């Protein structure tokens, strides 16, 4: 999920200029000309992760903050990251583990969330001394530099080591550590395949070049009318170099993905679903990192916070530019792309809660009161309150974001000392 300016008008937003082709757009056009239509997964991968022109890889793209294309929960209020830190500390304390803590964050952004989580873990005596290893999964060199600057002083002060990885594949399972995995707004940026159920089976909706009227096209345009998008684009190109086509027959990959969940098999003809095998694989890897061999020992916990729901989506694919929703074919490589997350596809242990429920249960109200009491002026106090309200707004982030927590074997009876450590409100104004 990308939080954007609600009610934003189209004023000031550049209309697509079909005479100006982005670097990634040209690569996609050449690929389609050479090999034929591409999947939505390939399009999304190229737009976001191309080594030199991808949205997250190009340092000239202002991704986060007021100058970027979206703002995330950690950037809105420090309380978000603090309460995630409380949840992590609680999982460690009730596990009665004496193993060192290893923290893994997938897609760390600017490092704000990790900074807030570490501040909380550094507050509790048990977790402060237990944190030994911090792993950041980040493919962008530019973003790694931003994260390093954000975390440098705090990690050096506590003697904590940070390592960066290109993939979760690079992080081995460690039975000698208690692994905490956090993925905030990570899964919504992973590639997906768009499938449509027909009388012949599951067929894949592909992306092709807008055809020259004088030339025949090998694939027929998609026949079904797509369901309304979750968010209607604020700006749509008057014409586009790309359009959707439906594969002429069921493909092996579409059939396998369509059969990958019993929920999909029950859908009627005409249904469209966005399926991300990459998300499924990574969720499985996360489970492997924290799963013990015998089921009797807790190797860790994980927390996934993202935009979505406990079901499949069929038309949630959207793009962001300058805090506005734009067409998904607008300036490829220069606009952020995202989809809703199917938590039912990720679920390993616990059912997803919405963000508001999670934060309120973790003591949001009490923490905000403490911060406001410590504020040195009315403006600061008001900003703290308004930031917290945005996190739990039932018409926005509070309900749109979902939270999935995965835990291993727990100690049902934590000691009195362990219970005392997890009382909160827990820390003072940093």
Tab-separated table of C-alpha atoms in Angstrom:
chain	number	residue	atom	x	y	z
A	1	UNK	CA	0.000	0.000	0.000
A	2	UNK	CA	1.122	3.506	-0.777
A	3	UNK	CA	-0.451	6.330	1.208
A	4	UNK	CA	-1.215	9.194	-1.145
A	5	UNK	CA	-2.922	12.566	-0.932
A	6	UNK	CA	-6.639	11.826	-0.746
A	7	UNK	CA	-8.812	14.151	-2.740
A	8	UNK	CA	-5.850	15.248	-4.810
A	9	UNK	CA	-6.819	16.878	-8.062
A	10	UNK	CA	-5.233	16.417	-11.441
A	11	UNK	CA	-3.953	19.976	-11.401
A	12	UNK	CA	-0.209	20.122	-11.858
A	13	UNK	CA	0.147	16.478	-12.862
A	14	UNK	CA	1.857	16.081	-16.215
A	15	UNK	CA	-0.163	14.333	-18.891
A	16	UNK	CA	1.603	11.410	-20.578
A	17	UNK	CA	3.751	12.576	-23.439
A	18	UNK	CA	3.906	9.777	-25.995
A	19	UNK	CA	6.833	11.436	-27.758
A	20	UNK	CA	9.008	10.997	-24.659
A	21	UNK	CA	9.922	7.384	-23.900
A	22	UNK	CA	11.491	6.386	-20.589
A	23	UNK	CA	14.481	4.051	-20.534
A	24	UNK	CA	12.475	1.181	-19.083
A	25	UNK	CA	9.593	1.827	-21.465
A	26	UNK	CA	11.917	1.442	-24.453
A	27	UNK	CA	13.305	-1.817	-23.054
A	28	UNK	CA	9.778	-3.171	-22.572
A	29	UNK	CA	8.760	-2.159	-26.096
A	30	UNK	CA	11.839	-3.840	-27.580
A	31	UNK	CA	11.185	-6.983	-25.531
A	32	UNK	CA	7.591	-7.267	-26.736
A	33	UNK	CA	8.659	-6.686	-30.339
A	34	UNK	CA	11.231	-9.476	-30.033
A	35	UNK	CA	9.411	-12.104	-27.974
A	36	UNK	CA	5.735	-11.145	-27.924
A	37	UNK	CA	3.416	-10.054	-25.101
A	38	UNK	CA	4.796	-10.092	-21.567
A	39	UNK	CA	3.179	-10.958	-18.245
A	40	UNK	CA	2.233	-8.362	-15.663
A	41	UNK	CA	4.954	-9.921	-13.499
A	42	UNK	CA	7.605	-9.145	-16.106
A	43	UNK	CA	6.286	-5.611	-16.588
A	44	UNK	CA	6.301	-4.911	-12.852
A	45	UNK	CA	9.759	-6.434	-12.400
A	46	UNK	CA	11.218	-4.297	-15.184
A	47	UNK	CA	9.555	-1.092	-14.015
A	48	UNK	CA	10.599	-1.406	-10.378
A	49	UNK	CA	13.837	-3.390	-10.414
A	50	UNK	CA	15.652	-2.867	-13.704
A	51	UNK	CA	19.326	-2.472	-12.640
A	52	UNK	CA	19.714	1.062	-13.981
A	53	UNK	CA	16.270	2.357	-14.921
A	54	UNK	CA	14.025	0.710	-12.340
A	55	UNK	CA	11.992	2.863	-9.988
A	56	UNK	CA	13.711	1.619	-6.833
A	57	UNK	CA	17.151	1.309	-8.422
A	58	UNK	CA	17.484	4.806	-9.886
A	59	UNK	CA	18.735	7.275	-7.223
A	60	UNK	CA	17.159	10.184	-9.121
A	61	UNK	CA	13.671	8.939	-8.206
A	62	UNK	CA	12.496	10.601	-4.944
A	63	UNK	CA	10.646	7.541	-3.643
A	64	UNK	CA	9.631	8.404	-0.068
A	65	UNK	CA	8.424	11.454	1.819
A	66	UNK	CA	6.763	14.690	0.783
A	67	UNK	CA	9.075	15.048	-2.220
A	68	UNK	CA	8.555	11.446	-3.261
A	69	UNK	CA	5.588	9.511	-4.548
A	70	UNK	CA	4.136	8.184	-1.279
A	71	UNK	CA	4.400	8.256	2.522
A	72	UNK	CA	4.414	5.119	4.679
A	73	UNK	CA	3.170	4.570	8.242
A	74	UNK	CA	6.643	4.835	9.878
A	75	UNK	CA	7.175	8.213	8.188
A	76	UNK	CA	3.859	9.523	9.566
A	77	UNK	CA	4.418	8.717	13.238
A	78	UNK	CA	7.204	7.208	15.347
A	79	UNK	CA	4.522	5.403	17.355
A	80	UNK	CA	3.988	2.902	14.545
A	81	UNK	CA	7.552	1.573	14.661
A	82	UNK	CA	7.614	1.708	18.445
A	83	UNK	CA	4.552	-0.515	18.756
A	84	UNK	CA	5.966	-2.962	16.233
A	85	UNK	CA	9.075	-3.016	18.432
A	86	UNK	CA	6.897	-3.731	21.470
A	87	UNK	CA	5.324	-6.682	19.659
A	88	UNK	CA	8.746	-8.070	18.764
A	89	UNK	CA	10.037	-7.626	22.313
A	90	UNK	CA	6.931	-9.328	23.668
A	91	UNK	CA	7.414	-12.341	21.381
A	92	UNK	CA	10.999	-12.740	22.560
A	93	UNK	CA	10.150	-12.413	26.238
A	94	UNK	CA	7.237	-14.862	26.225
A	95	UNK	CA	9.303	-17.393	24.283
A	96	UNK	CA	11.703	-17.623	27.259
A	97	UNK	CA	14.508	-17.809	24.732
A	98	UNK	CA	18.056	-17.011	25.784
A	99	UNK	CA	19.347	-16.975	22.221
A	100	UNK	CA	20.752	-13.852	20.566
A	101	UNK	CA	18.264	-11.861	18.495
A	102	UNK	CA	18.607	-11.631	14.737
A	103	UNK	CA	16.364	-8.998	13.081
A	104	UNK	CA	15.543	-9.287	9.382
A	105	UNK	CA	13.658	-6.528	7.558
A	106	UNK	CA	12.394	-6.964	4.009
A	107	UNK	CA	12.324	-3.734	1.990
A	108	UNK	CA	13.513	-1.343	4.740
A	109	UNK	CA	12.687	1.922	2.941
A	110	UNK	CA	14.694	4.765	4.477
A	111	UNK	CA	15.404	2.775	7.647
A	112	UNK	CA	12.853	4.691	9.714
A	113	UNK	CA	10.929	1.617	10.863
A	114	UNK	CA	14.090	-0.254	11.819
A	115	UNK	CA	15.339	2.791	13.725
A	116	UNK	CA	12.103	3.018	15.750
A	117	UNK	CA	12.042	-0.738	16.414
A	118	UNK	CA	15.660	-0.765	17.566
A	119	UNK	CA	15.041	2.162	19.888
A	120	UNK	CA	12.341	0.121	21.643
A	121	UNK	CA	14.380	-3.090	21.735
A	122	UNK	CA	17.248	-1.068	23.179
A	123	UNK	CA	14.970	0.110	25.988
A	124	UNK	CA	14.234	-3.353	27.415
A	125	UNK	CA	17.177	-4.812	29.327
A	126	UNK	CA	16.687	-8.331	28.017
A	127	UNK	CA	16.332	-7.449	24.347
A	128	UNK	CA	18.979	-4.704	24.381
A	129	UNK	CA	21.659	-7.186	25.362
A	130	UNK	CA	20.269	-9.932	23.120
A	131	UNK	CA	20.279	-8.054	19.787
A	132	UNK	CA	23.380	-9.154	17.899
A	133	UNK	CA	22.598	-9.293	14.213
A	134	UNK	CA	20.587	-7.006	11.899
A	135	UNK	CA	19.906	-8.076	8.316
A	136	UNK	CA	18.395	-5.765	5.695
A	137	UNK	CA	17.048	-7.188	2.416
A	138	UNK	CA	17.491	-4.325	-0.050
A	139	UNK	CA	18.466	-4.468	-3.729
A	140	UNK	CA	18.959	-0.727	-4.279
A	141	UNK	CA	22.448	0.597	-3.563
A	142	UNK	CA	21.060	4.124	-3.209
A	143	UNK	CA	18.516	3.012	-0.596
A	144	UNK	CA	21.190	1.067	1.308
A	145	UNK	CA	23.159	4.287	1.678
A	146	UNK	CA	20.087	6.091	3.035
A	147	UNK	CA	19.414	3.264	5.503
A	148	UNK	CA	23.020	3.227	6.661
A	149	UNK	CA	22.901	6.956	7.415
A	150	UNK	CA	19.617	6.590	9.300
A	151	UNK	CA	20.864	3.768	11.524
A	152	UNK	CA	24.571	4.485	11.872
A	153	UNK	CA	24.720	6.396	15.162
A	154	UNK	CA	22.199	4.208	16.974
A	155	UNK	CA	23.740	0.900	15.921
A	156	UNK	CA	27.280	2.088	16.653
A	157	UNK	CA	26.176	3.270	20.080
A	158	UNK	CA	24.818	-0.186	20.934
A	159	UNK	CA	27.471	-2.197	19.131
A	160	UNK	CA	24.938	-3.743	16.749
A	161	UNK	CA	26.086	-5.071	13.375
A	162	UNK	CA	24.113	-4.520	10.142
A	163	UNK	CA	24.433	-6.568	6.973
A	164	UNK	CA	22.660	-5.982	3.649
A	165	UNK	CA	21.421	-8.698	1.284
A	166	UNK	CA	19.930	-8.707	-2.198
A	167	UNK	CA	17.536	-11.533	-1.424
A	168	UNK	CA	16.080	-13.531	1.443
A	169	UNK	CA	17.802	-16.497	-0.217
A	170	UNK	CA	21.088	-15.071	1.084
A	171	UNK	CA	20.033	-15.290	4.739
A	172	UNK	CA	20.567	-18.785	6.156
A	173	UNK	CA	18.397	-20.444	8.757
A	174	UNK	CA	20.085	-20.092	12.149
A	175	UNK	CA	18.975	-22.428	14.925
A	176	UNK	CA	21.286	-20.614	17.342
A	177	UNK	CA	19.394	-17.317	17.010
A	178	UNK	CA	15.892	-15.978	17.658
A	179	UNK	CA	14.981	-14.525	14.266
A	180	UNK	CA	12.528	-11.630	13.967
A	181	UNK	CA	11.312	-10.961	10.420
A	182	UNK	CA	9.476	-7.727	9.586
A	183	UNK	CA	7.952	-6.949	6.187
A	184	UNK	CA	6.222	-3.581	5.984
A	185	UNK	CA	4.859	-2.590	2.572
A	186	UNK	CA	7.050	-5.231	0.960
A	187	UNK	CA	4.712	-7.817	-0.530
A	188	UNK	CA	2.591	-5.228	-2.346
A	189	UNK	CA	5.535	-4.380	-4.601
A	190	UNK	CA	6.263	-7.965	-5.685
A	191	UNK	CA	5.474	-9.127	-9.239
A	192	UNK	CA	2.140	-10.821	-9.922
A	193	UNK	CA	0.381	-12.649	-12.739
A	194	UNK	CA	-3.097	-11.589	-13.843
A	195	UNK	CA	-5.271	-14.622	-14.597
A	196	UNK	CA	-8.754	-14.844	-16.065
A	197	UNK	CA	-11.012	-17.873	-15.743
A	198	UNK	CA	-12.645	-18.889	-19.015
A	199	UNK	CA	-14.709	-21.866	-20.160
A	200	UNK	CA	-11.406	-23.386	-21.294
A	201	UNK	CA	-9.636	-22.915	-17.962
A	202	UNK	CA	-7.295	-20.279	-16.557
A	203	UNK	CA	-5.723	-18.005	-19.161
A	204	UNK	CA	-3.209	-15.245	-18.539
A	205	UNK	CA	-3.864	-11.591	-19.256
A	206	UNK	CA	-0.734	-10.197	-20.895
A	207	UNK	CA	0.652	-6.814	-21.903
A	208	UNK	CA	1.258	-6.081	-25.568
A	209	UNK	CA	2.006	-3.089	-27.736
A	210	UNK	CA	-0.979	-1.102	-28.910
A	211	UNK	CA	-1.421	-2.517	-32.409
A	212	UNK	CA	-1.169	-0.689	-35.671
A	213	UNK	CA	-4.712	-0.856	-37.123
A	214	UNK	CA	-3.230	-1.935	-40.449
A	215	UNK	CA	-1.530	-4.998	-38.969
A	216	UNK	CA	-3.172	-8.164	-37.560
A	217	UNK	CA	-2.554	-9.124	-33.947
A	218	UNK	CA	-1.767	-12.710	-32.933
A	219	UNK	CA	-3.565	-12.530	-29.593
A	220	UNK	CA	-7.127	-11.385	-29.192
A	221	UNK	CA	-7.983	-8.513	-26.834
A	222	UNK	CA	-9.380	-9.555	-23.482
A	223	UNK	CA	-13.091	-10.233	-23.835
A	224	UNK	CA	-14.209	-9.873	-20.238
A	225	UNK	CA	-14.960	-6.509	-18.739
A	226	UNK	CA	-12.627	-6.044	-15.753
A	227	UNK	CA	-14.144	-5.360	-12.372
A	228	UNK	CA	-13.869	-1.760	-11.127
A	229	UNK	CA	-10.410	-0.883	-9.844
A	230	UNK	CA	-9.949	-0.472	-6.113
A	231	UNK	CA	-8.743	3.060	-6.835
A	232	UNK	CA	-9.722	4.740	-10.094
A	233	UNK	CA	-6.740	6.463	-11.714
A	234	UNK	CA	-6.744	10.208	-11.316
A	235	UNK	CA	-4.851	10.581	-14.546
A	236	UNK	CA	-5.111	8.218	-17.489
A	237	UNK	CA	-3.173	8.605	-20.734
A	238	UNK	CA	-5.350	9.703	-23.648
A	239	UNK	CA	-3.619	6.865	-25.505
A	240	UNK	CA	-1.001	4.335	-24.522
A	241	UNK	CA	1.759	2.323	-26.104
A	242	UNK	CA	0.532	-0.741	-24.207
A	243	UNK	CA	-2.740	-2.605	-23.828
A	244	UNK	CA	-4.069	-5.869	-22.355
A	245	UNK	CA	-4.493	-9.080	-24.339
A	246	UNK	CA	-5.683	-12.523	-23.303
A	247	UNK	CA	-3.602	-15.573	-24.142
A	248	UNK	CA	-5.253	-17.580	-26.920
A	249	UNK	CA	-5.398	-20.725	-24.778
A	250	UNK	CA	-4.664	-21.860	-21.212
A	251	UNK	CA	-0.941	-21.946	-20.472
A	252	UNK	CA	0.848	-24.305	-18.108
A	253	UNK	CA	1.830	-21.480	-15.756
A	254	UNK	CA	-1.693	-20.032	-15.671
A	255	UNK	CA	-3.180	-23.462	-15.002
A	256	UNK	CA	-0.742	-24.184	-12.174
A	257	UNK	CA	-1.273	-20.790	-10.547
A	258	UNK	CA	-5.030	-21.150	-10.876
A	259	UNK	CA	-4.829	-24.484	-9.080
A	260	UNK	CA	-2.437	-23.234	-6.385
A	261	UNK	CA	-5.301	-22.419	-4.006
A	262	UNK	CA	-8.650	-24.110	-3.494
A	263	UNK	CA	-10.130	-20.608	-3.191
A	264	UNK	CA	-9.240	-19.906	-6.813
A	265	UNK	CA	-10.742	-23.155	-8.073
A	266	UNK	CA	-14.188	-22.172	-6.783
A	267	UNK	CA	-14.333	-18.872	-8.673
A	268	UNK	CA	-16.828	-18.528	-11.548
A	269	UNK	CA	-15.974	-18.090	-15.220
A	270	UNK	CA	-15.061	-14.478	-15.960
A	271	UNK	CA	-13.214	-13.969	-12.674
A	272	UNK	CA	-9.828	-12.286	-12.650
A	273	UNK	CA	-7.229	-12.789	-9.945
A	274	UNK	CA	-3.804	-11.307	-9.238
A	275	UNK	CA	-1.523	-14.145	-8.143
A	276	UNK	CA	2.034	-13.629	-6.897
A	277	UNK	CA	4.086	-16.839	-6.754
A	278	UNK	CA	7.030	-14.708	-5.631
A	279	UNK	CA	5.061	-13.613	-2.563
A	280	UNK	CA	4.130	-17.212	-1.815
A	281	UNK	CA	7.766	-18.308	-2.053
A	282	UNK	CA	9.041	-15.535	0.214
A	283	UNK	CA	6.303	-16.135	2.782
A	284	UNK	CA	7.330	-19.800	2.811
A	285	UNK	CA	10.984	-18.808	3.292
A	286	UNK	CA	10.023	-16.580	6.216
A	287	UNK	CA	8.235	-19.525	7.800
A	288	UNK	CA	11.321	-21.695	7.331
A	289	UNK	CA	13.522	-19.104	9.068
A	290	UNK	CA	11.475	-19.206	12.265
A	291	UNK	CA	10.289	-22.831	12.251
A	292	UNK	CA	11.939	-25.329	14.569
A	293	UNK	CA	12.557	-28.919	13.535
A	294	UNK	CA	10.748	-30.454	16.486
A	295	UNK	CA	8.038	-27.841	17.047
A	296	UNK	CA	9.049	-27.553	20.696
A	297	UNK	CA	11.452	-24.634	20.430
A	298	UNK	CA	10.740	-21.149	19.189
A	299	UNK	CA	13.186	-19.956	16.539
A	300	UNK	CA	11.544	-16.579	16.069
A	301	UNK	CA	8.542	-14.607	14.843
A	302	UNK	CA	7.508	-12.502	11.876
A	303	UNK	CA	5.202	-9.571	11.226
A	304	UNK	CA	3.748	-8.582	7.852
A	305	UNK	CA	2.000	-5.213	7.476
A	306	UNK	CA	0.584	-4.330	4.093
A	307	UNK	CA	-2.417	-3.167	2.108
A	308	UNK	CA	-4.827	-5.950	1.202
A	309	UNK	CA	-7.171	-8.509	2.696
A	310	UNK	CA	-7.740	-12.178	3.375
A	311	UNK	CA	-8.836	-12.877	-0.193
A	312	UNK	CA	-7.686	-12.598	-3.799
A	313	UNK	CA	-7.979	-9.368	-5.781
A	314	UNK	CA	-8.558	-8.974	-9.495
A	315	UNK	CA	-8.053	-5.302	-10.312
A	316	UNK	CA	-5.977	-3.680	-7.587
A	317	UNK	CA	-2.882	-2.965	-9.737
A	318	UNK	CA	-2.134	0.769	-9.632
A	319	UNK	CA	0.637	3.328	-9.971
A	320	UNK	CA	1.683	6.359	-7.927
A	321	UNK	CA	3.438	9.510	-9.008
A	322	UNK	CA	3.805	12.656	-6.900
A	323	UNK	CA	1.346	11.357	-4.287
A	324	UNK	CA	-1.351	10.779	-6.908
A	325	UNK	CA	-2.685	7.621	-8.527
A	326	UNK	CA	-1.823	7.516	-12.220
A	327	UNK	CA	-2.297	4.965	-14.987
A	328	UNK	CA	-0.106	1.856	-14.634
A	329	UNK	CA	1.477	2.620	-18.024
A	330	UNK	CA	2.375	6.187	-17.027
A	331	UNK	CA	6.151	6.826	-17.228
A	332	UNK	CA	7.354	3.211	-16.688
A	333	UNK	CA	10.344	3.178	-14.357
A	334	UNK	CA	9.459	6.580	-12.919
A	335	UNK	CA	6.169	5.679	-11.191
A	336	UNK	CA	5.694	3.344	-8.260
A	337	UNK	CA	3.634	0.199	-8.871
A	338	UNK	CA	1.702	-1.721	-6.248
A	339	UNK	CA	-1.055	-4.297	-5.761
A	340	UNK	CA	-3.207	-5.436	-2.870
A	341	UNK	CA	-1.777	-8.338	-0.895
A	342	UNK	CA	-3.757	-11.573	-0.671
A	343	UNK	CA	-3.124	-12.417	2.989
A	344	UNK	CA	-4.949	-15.688	2.522
A	345	UNK	CA	-2.102	-16.680	0.196
A	346	UNK	CA	0.526	-15.734	2.772
A	347	UNK	CA	-1.095	-16.938	5.937
A	348	UNK	CA	1.006	-19.397	7.949
A	349	UNK	CA	-0.201	-19.204	11.517
A	350	UNK	CA	-2.287	-16.220	12.547
A	351	UNK	CA	-5.192	-14.574	10.759
A	352	UNK	CA	-4.554	-10.988	9.628
A	353	UNK	CA	-5.788	-8.074	11.731
A	354	UNK	CA	-6.253	-4.587	10.402
A	355	UNK	CA	-3.589	-2.042	11.358
A	356	UNK	CA	-5.876	-0.114	13.702
A	357	UNK	CA	-6.715	-3.201	15.771
A	358	UNK	CA	-3.049	-4.194	16.008
A	359	UNK	CA	-1.819	-0.741	17.087
A	360	UNK	CA	-4.617	-0.152	19.588
A	361	UNK	CA	-4.016	-3.564	21.169
A	362	UNK	CA	-0.318	-2.755	21.439
A	363	UNK	CA	-1.022	0.422	23.443
A	364	UNK	CA	-1.250	3.203	20.877
A	365	UNK	CA	-3.493	5.391	23.036
A	366	UNK	CA	-1.253	5.208	26.096
A	367	UNK	CA	1.910	5.814	24.085
A	368	UNK	CA	0.461	8.868	22.330
A	369	UNK	CA	-0.622	10.329	25.666
A	370	UNK	CA	2.931	9.999	26.991
A	371	UNK	CA	4.403	11.635	23.899
A	372	UNK	CA	1.935	14.516	24.080
A	373	UNK	CA	2.685	15.066	27.768
A	374	UNK	CA	6.389	15.243	26.946
A	375	UNK	CA	5.904	17.569	23.965
A	376	UNK	CA	7.518	20.972	24.454
A	377	UNK	CA	4.848	22.952	22.601
A	378	UNK	CA	1.174	22.691	21.536
A	379	UNK	CA	2.079	22.345	17.858
A	380	UNK	CA	4.227	19.279	18.556
A	381	UNK	CA	1.470	17.758	20.694
A	382	UNK	CA	-1.089	18.335	17.956
A	383	UNK	CA	1.198	16.785	15.326
A	384	UNK	CA	1.662	13.672	17.472
A	385	UNK	CA	-2.086	13.295	17.862
A	386	UNK	CA	-2.915	13.836	14.196
A	387	UNK	CA	-0.213	11.396	13.104
A	388	UNK	CA	-1.596	8.698	15.389
A	389	UNK	CA	-5.129	9.362	14.153
A	390	UNK	CA	-4.027	8.740	10.572
A	391	UNK	CA	-2.585	5.362	11.578
A	392	UNK	CA	-5.943	4.125	12.909
A	393	UNK	CA	-8.353	6.079	10.691
A	394	UNK	CA	-11.217	3.636	9.950
A	395	UNK	CA	-11.735	5.226	6.525
A	396	UNK	CA	-8.071	4.952	5.569
A	397	UNK	CA	-4.877	3.353	6.808
A	398	UNK	CA	-6.400	1.894	9.965
A	399	UNK	CA	-8.604	-0.496	7.998
A	400	UNK	CA	-6.833	-0.694	4.633
A	401	UNK	CA	-3.600	-2.052	6.086
A	402	UNK	CA	-3.623	-5.620	7.396
A	403	UNK	CA	-1.231	-7.198	9.891
A	404	UNK	CA	-0.139	-10.839	9.863
A	405	UNK	CA	1.843	-12.148	12.813
A	406	UNK	CA	3.556	-15.536	12.742
A	407	UNK	CA	4.965	-17.080	15.910
A	408	UNK	CA	6.454	-20.391	16.884
A	409	UNK	CA	6.186	-22.339	20.133
A	410	UNK	CA	5.392	-20.008	23.031
A	411	UNK	CA	5.963	-20.280	26.743
A	412	UNK	CA	2.411	-20.198	28.159
A	413	UNK	CA	3.625	-18.991	31.561
A	414	UNK	CA	6.224	-16.211	31.349
A	415	UNK	CA	7.980	-15.388	34.591
A	416	UNK	CA	7.036	-12.405	36.752
A	417	UNK	CA	10.187	-10.610	35.580
A	418	UNK	CA	9.258	-11.231	31.935
A	419	UNK	CA	5.732	-9.975	32.503
A	420	UNK	CA	7.054	-6.836	34.201
A	421	UNK	CA	9.271	-6.031	31.228
A	422	UNK	CA	6.398	-6.007	28.745
A	423	UNK	CA	4.259	-3.483	30.601
A	424	UNK	CA	3.688	-0.340	28.581
A	425	UNK	CA	3.537	2.623	27.933
A	426	UNK	CA	7.162	1.759	27.865
A	427	UNK	CA	9.525	4.564	26.905
A	428	UNK	CA	9.735	8.317	27.149
A	429	UNK	CA	10.116	10.885	24.423
A	430	UNK	CA	13.349	10.080	22.508
